[in-house]
XYZ file of C-alpha atoms in Angstrom:
119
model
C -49.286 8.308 6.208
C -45.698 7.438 5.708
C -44.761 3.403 4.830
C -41.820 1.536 4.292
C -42.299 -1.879 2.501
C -39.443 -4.046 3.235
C -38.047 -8.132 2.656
C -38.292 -10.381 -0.804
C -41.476 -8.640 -2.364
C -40.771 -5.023 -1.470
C -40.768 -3.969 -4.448
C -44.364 -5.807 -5.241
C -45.680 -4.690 -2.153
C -45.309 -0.833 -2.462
C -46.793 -1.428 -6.055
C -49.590 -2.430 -4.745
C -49.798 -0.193 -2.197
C -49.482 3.055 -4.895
C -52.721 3.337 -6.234
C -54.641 2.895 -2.776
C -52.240 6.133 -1.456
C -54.335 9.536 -1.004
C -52.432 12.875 -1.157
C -49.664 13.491 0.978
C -49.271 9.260 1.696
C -45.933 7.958 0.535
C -44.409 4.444 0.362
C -40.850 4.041 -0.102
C -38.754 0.570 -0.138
C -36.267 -0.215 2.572
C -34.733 -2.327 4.844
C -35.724 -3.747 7.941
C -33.127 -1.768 9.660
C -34.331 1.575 7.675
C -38.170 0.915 9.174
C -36.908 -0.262 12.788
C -34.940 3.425 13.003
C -37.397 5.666 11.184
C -40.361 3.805 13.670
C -38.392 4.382 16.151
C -37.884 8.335 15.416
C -41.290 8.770 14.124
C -39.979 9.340 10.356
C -42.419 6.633 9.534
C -46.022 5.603 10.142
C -45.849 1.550 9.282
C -43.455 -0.900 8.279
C -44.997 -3.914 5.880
C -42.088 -6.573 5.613
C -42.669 -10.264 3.610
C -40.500 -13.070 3.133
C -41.495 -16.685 1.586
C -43.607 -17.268 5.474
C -44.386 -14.326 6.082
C -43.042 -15.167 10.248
C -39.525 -14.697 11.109
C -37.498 -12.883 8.359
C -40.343 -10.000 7.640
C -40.439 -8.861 11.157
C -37.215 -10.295 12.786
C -35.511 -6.769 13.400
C -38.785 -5.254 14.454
C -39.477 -7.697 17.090
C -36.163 -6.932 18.472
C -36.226 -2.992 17.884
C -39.708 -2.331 18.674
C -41.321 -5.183 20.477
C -43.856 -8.138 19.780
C -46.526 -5.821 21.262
C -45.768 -3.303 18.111
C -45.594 -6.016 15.465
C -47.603 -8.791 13.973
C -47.091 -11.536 11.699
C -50.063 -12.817 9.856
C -47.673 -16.011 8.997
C -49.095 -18.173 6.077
C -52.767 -17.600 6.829
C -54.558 -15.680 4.671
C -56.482 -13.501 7.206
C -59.922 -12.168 7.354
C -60.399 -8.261 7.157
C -61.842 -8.464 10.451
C -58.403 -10.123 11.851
C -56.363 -7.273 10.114
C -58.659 -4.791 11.797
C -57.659 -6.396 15.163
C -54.453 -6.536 14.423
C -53.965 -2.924 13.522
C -56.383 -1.720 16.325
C -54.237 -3.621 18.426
C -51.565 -0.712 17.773
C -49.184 -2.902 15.850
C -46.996 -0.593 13.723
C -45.009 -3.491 12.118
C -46.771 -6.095 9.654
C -45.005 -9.123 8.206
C -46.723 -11.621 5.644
C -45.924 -14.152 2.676
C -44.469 -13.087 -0.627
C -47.658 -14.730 -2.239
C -50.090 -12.934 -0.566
C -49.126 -9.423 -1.732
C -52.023 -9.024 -3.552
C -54.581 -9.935 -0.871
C -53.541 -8.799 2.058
C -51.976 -4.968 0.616
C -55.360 -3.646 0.300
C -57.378 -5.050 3.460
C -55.016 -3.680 5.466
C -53.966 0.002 3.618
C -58.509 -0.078 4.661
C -57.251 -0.821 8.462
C -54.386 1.533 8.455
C -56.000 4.687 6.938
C -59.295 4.312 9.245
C -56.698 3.996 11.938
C -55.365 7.274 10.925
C -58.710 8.551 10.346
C -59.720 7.618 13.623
């Protein structure tokens, strides 16, 4: 599985993502406009963008690029597993959420992504 983690906590985000990778996963740190052409192409798997709400700026240039259908915003809430789930099974490519929920939401939904690809 190939990731881009984009916006304010990019940097934070594909730390945390690092240790949860299995062999041959790879998370690399780019733009908005990076993950909206490599989805686009199929360079890249996912796109996990955050900004200070976690709405607008993390997923701005997906929406336009790819869609709202591709691409989901979990906003300020701090959501369930079970609402990531949906949210991936949905067939959302494109995940935005706040800088200060890194450390929560990373891991629930590297579980939904990889038992997507598993599927």
């Amino acid at each position: 599985m190939k990731i881009i983690a984009g916006g304010v906590a990019k940097s934070e985000v594909a730390d945390a993502l690092r240790p949860l990778l299995g062999d041959g996963d790879t998370v690399t740190i780019g733009t908005d406009m990076d993950a909206a052409v490599q989805l686009q192409s199929g360079a890249v798997d996912f796109y996990l963008g955050t900004c200070h709400t976690g709405a607008g700026a993390s997923l701005g240039v997906l929406v336009g690029f790819l869609g709202s259908q591709r691409t989901h915003t979990f906003g300020r809430s701090l959501p369930s597993q079970e609402q990531i789930d949906a949210a991936v099974e949905a067939g959302n490519v494109a995940f935005g959420f706040s800088i200060d929920q890194v450390q929560d939401i990373v891991p629930m939904l590297w579980r939904a992504l990889e038992a997507r690809q598993g599927a």
